[in-house]
């Protein structure tokens, strides 16, 4: 498996710039959870190919229902991504293995 990553910056007249980070992971991609412990700095980071993306809280963040909803949406999306990865892996494994019943 060969992964790659790239960043695009799109700028159109009369709009704010849009920055997009794309990662197709391989064995070098890493995901970390940095727990808050005593400091309210909990965050998740994804690192790949010299790029780091972090989602988290600062020391001044007063955690609200909005933060909790976002974290749940992140969890739901990650779980769906995991399910698709497992399904696709299994489909690819079946295609690579000759059917013994035939």
XYZ file of N, CA and C in Angstrom:
306
model
N 0.851 -1.179 0.000
C 0.000 0.000 0.000
C 0.888 1.229 0.000
N 0.616 2.154 -0.886
C 1.383 3.383 -0.880
C 0.437 4.540 -0.607
N 0.761 5.289 0.400
C -0.076 6.416 0.772
C 0.455 7.701 0.184
N -0.316 8.723 0.340
C 0.121 10.041 -0.075
C -0.705 11.081 0.663
N -0.240 12.290 0.623
C -0.968 13.388 1.222
C -0.711 14.649 0.432
N -1.682 15.528 0.418
C -1.479 16.813 -0.233
C -2.408 17.839 0.388
N -2.031 19.084 0.195
C -2.802 20.207 0.706
C -3.145 21.106 -0.464
N -4.377 21.570 -0.507
C -4.770 22.526 -1.537
C -5.266 23.800 -0.864
N -4.998 24.888 -1.514
C -5.531 26.184 -1.082
C -6.292 26.732 -2.274
N -7.586 26.934 -2.083
C -8.435 27.445 -3.150
C -8.843 28.868 -2.802
N -8.579 29.770 -3.738
C -8.942 31.173 -3.514
C -9.757 31.649 -4.707
N -10.975 32.071 -4.426
C -11.850 32.597 -5.466
C -12.180 34.043 -5.123
N -12.440 34.857 -6.131
C -12.765 36.261 -5.845
C -13.955 36.384 -4.892
N -13.846 37.311 -3.987
C -14.921 37.642 -3.039
C -15.298 36.507 -2.093
N -14.399 35.546 -1.879
C -14.641 34.477 -0.909
C -13.391 34.282 -0.066
N -13.564 33.673 1.065
C -12.430 33.362 1.927
C -11.652 32.194 1.332
N -10.335 32.157 1.540
C -9.560 31.014 1.062
C -10.033 29.730 1.736
N -9.952 28.632 1.019
C -10.308 27.321 1.557
C -9.053 26.453 1.533
N -8.693 25.916 2.691
C -7.533 25.056 2.809
C -8.033 23.639 3.059
N -7.570 22.692 2.249
C -7.977 21.293 2.389
C -6.737 20.423 2.539
N -6.802 19.490 3.463
C -5.722 18.543 3.696
C -6.256 17.157 3.375
N -5.581 16.446 2.481
C -5.996 15.105 2.081
C -4.907 14.118 2.484
N -5.325 13.029 3.104
C -4.388 11.987 3.501
C -4.933 10.641 3.048
N -4.145 9.921 2.284
C -4.419 8.522 1.979
C -3.359 7.752 2.751
N -3.705 7.209 3.902
C -2.703 6.687 4.833
C -2.030 5.401 4.368
N -0.824 5.226 4.863
C -0.119 3.962 4.761
C 0.447 3.671 6.143
N 1.425 2.795 6.235
C 1.936 2.400 7.547
C 2.634 3.539 8.288
N 2.883 4.652 7.626
C 3.560 5.779 8.280
C 2.587 6.776 8.905
N 1.305 6.672 8.614
C 0.313 7.586 9.180
C 0.070 7.247 10.646
N -0.131 8.252 11.467
C -0.359 8.060 12.901
C -1.511 8.925 13.374
N -2.277 8.376 14.307
C -3.347 9.108 14.969
C -3.083 9.025 16.463
N -3.130 10.156 17.134
C -2.856 10.203 18.564
C -3.983 10.908 19.296
N -4.278 10.438 20.478
C -5.170 11.169 21.385
C -4.312 11.657 22.537
N -4.379 12.922 22.793
C -3.622 13.534 23.877
C -4.631 13.925 24.966
N -4.748 13.119 26.018
C -5.766 13.377 27.046
C -5.475 14.644 27.843
N -6.531 15.182 28.412
C -6.412 16.443 29.135
C -5.727 16.290 30.485
N -5.917 15.181 31.157
C -5.391 14.985 32.512
C -5.756 16.184 33.374
N -4.773 16.898 33.914
C -5.100 18.047 34.765
C -5.339 19.334 33.975
N -4.865 19.389 32.736
C -5.017 20.592 31.920
C -6.104 20.382 30.883
N -6.932 21.384 30.643
C -8.002 21.244 29.637
C -7.480 21.430 28.215
N -6.554 20.569 27.808
C -5.957 20.663 26.483
C -6.171 19.398 25.664
N -7.236 18.673 25.854
C -7.454 17.422 25.124
C -7.498 17.696 23.625
N -6.798 16.832 22.869
C -6.902 16.948 21.428
C -6.496 15.648 20.750
N -6.918 15.531 19.502
C -6.597 14.415 18.626
C -5.723 14.981 17.519
N -4.689 14.247 17.143
C -3.872 14.701 16.020
C -3.669 13.556 15.039
N -3.599 13.931 13.778
C -3.300 13.012 12.691
C -2.001 13.515 12.080
N -1.021 12.631 11.978
C 0.276 13.005 11.421
C 0.599 12.110 10.239
N 1.052 12.746 9.157
C 1.452 11.989 7.974
C 2.283 12.880 7.058
N 3.343 12.318 6.552
C 4.183 12.975 5.541
C 4.560 14.404 5.942
N 4.962 14.577 7.188
C 5.391 15.890 7.647
C 4.267 16.868 7.908
N 3.046 16.395 7.860
C 1.884 17.249 8.105
C 1.193 16.798 9.378
N 0.739 17.741 10.157
C -0.022 17.412 11.362
C -1.309 18.225 11.356
N -2.413 17.544 11.631
C -3.700 18.196 11.793
C -4.172 17.872 13.197
N -4.569 18.883 13.949
C -5.032 18.663 15.314
C -6.426 19.228 15.493
N -7.213 18.534 16.310
C -8.547 18.978 16.698
C -8.570 18.924 18.212
N -8.885 20.039 18.846
C -8.866 19.975 20.298
C -9.341 21.223 20.996
N -9.006 21.241 22.260
C -9.422 22.311 23.153
C -8.204 23.093 23.622
N -8.388 24.366 23.887
C -7.329 25.170 24.477
C -7.608 25.308 25.969
N -6.655 25.835 26.671
C -6.819 26.024 28.116
C -7.984 26.957 28.417
N -8.299 27.846 27.496
C -9.377 28.825 27.720
C -10.739 28.359 27.227
N -10.810 27.156 26.677
C -12.073 26.661 26.136
C -13.019 26.265 27.260
N -14.185 26.837 27.234
C -15.239 26.400 28.142
C -16.068 25.382 27.351
N -15.968 24.123 27.729
C -16.602 23.050 26.972
C -18.118 23.146 27.109
N -18.783 23.119 25.950
C -20.240 23.244 25.892
C -20.828 22.044 25.154
N -22.148 22.057 25.030
C -22.831 21.017 24.253
C -22.357 21.008 22.797
N -21.955 22.155 22.275
C -21.462 22.238 20.898
C -20.194 21.392 20.748
N -19.279 21.469 21.709
C -18.058 20.675 21.664
C -18.376 19.179 21.763
N -19.285 18.844 22.644
C -19.658 17.435 22.822
C -20.316 16.906 21.555
N -21.190 17.708 20.930
C -21.840 17.287 19.682
C -20.790 17.076 18.590
N -19.837 17.991 18.481
C -18.780 17.846 17.482
C -17.982 16.563 17.713
N -17.630 16.293 18.965
C -16.866 15.076 19.285
C -17.668 13.827 18.921
N -18.970 13.845 19.158
C -19.806 12.696 18.783
C -19.869 12.527 17.270
N -19.958 13.642 16.548
C -19.970 13.575 15.087
C -18.639 13.030 14.568
N -17.542 13.433 15.192
C -16.222 12.921 14.827
C -16.144 11.417 15.071
N -16.646 10.979 16.206
C -16.669 9.551 16.531
C -17.522 8.775 15.538
N -18.692 9.293 15.202
C -19.586 8.625 14.251
C -18.924 8.508 12.878
N -18.291 9.584 12.431
C -17.613 9.558 11.131
C -16.444 8.578 11.150
N -15.673 8.556 12.228
C -14.540 7.630 12.333
C -15.029 6.182 12.353
N -16.123 5.910 13.044
C -16.667 4.553 13.095
C -17.162 4.118 11.712
N -17.797 5.014 10.980
C -18.267 4.691 9.634
C -17.080 4.458 8.696
N -16.038 5.260 8.833
C -14.822 5.085 8.037
C -14.190 3.729 8.326
N -14.121 3.364 9.600
C -13.584 2.059 10.000
C -14.398 0.933 9.373
N -15.716 1.023 9.454
C -16.574 -0.026 8.900
C -16.358 -0.172 7.394
N -16.245 0.948 6.673
C -16.001 0.877 5.237
C -14.622 0.285 4.939
N -13.609 0.690 5.702
C -12.260 0.140 5.490
C -12.257 -1.372 5.693
N -12.921 -1.845 6.745
C -12.972 -3.288 7.002
C -13.723 -4.018 5.890
N -14.840 -3.443 5.447
C -15.621 -4.061 4.370
C -14.814 -4.124 3.081
N -14.164 -3.021 2.729
C -13.372 -2.983 1.493
C -12.166 -3.922 1.575
N -11.524 -3.983 2.727
C -10.405 -4.918 2.916
C -10.878 -6.341 2.683
N -12.026 -6.690 3.264
C -12.560 -8.044 3.111
C -12.940 -8.340 1.659
N -13.527 -7.360 0.971
C -13.869 -7.550 -0.436
C -12.616 -7.759 -1.277
N -11.577 -6.980 -1.004
C -10.327 -7.125 -1.755
C -9.676 -8.473 -1.473
N -9.764 -8.937 -0.224
C -9.192 -10.241 0.129
C -9.923 -11.356 -0.620
N -11.245 -11.249 -0.754
C -12.013 -12.266 -1.485
C -11.646 -12.273 -2.963
N -11.399 -11.089 -3.524
C -11.029 -10.998 -4.944
C -9.649 -11.591 -5.174
N -8.769 -11.484 -4.189
C -7.400 -11.991 -4.336
C -7.289 -13.479 -4.092
N -8.280 -14.056 -3.416
C -8.278 -15.476 -3.086
C -9.203 -16.221 -4.035
N -8.670 -17.220 -4.787
C -9.541 -17.994 -5.681
C -10.602 -18.749 -4.878
N -11.795 -18.822 -5.428
C -12.903 -19.523 -4.781
C -12.649 -21.024 -4.858
N -12.499 -21.682 -3.724
C -12.198 -23.120 -3.668
C -13.423 -23.971 -4.022
N -14.611 -23.392 -3.926
C -15.822 -24.164 -4.218
C -16.053 -24.309 -5.721
N -15.421 -23.482 -6.517
C -15.655 -23.511 -7.980
C -14.902 -24.628 -8.644
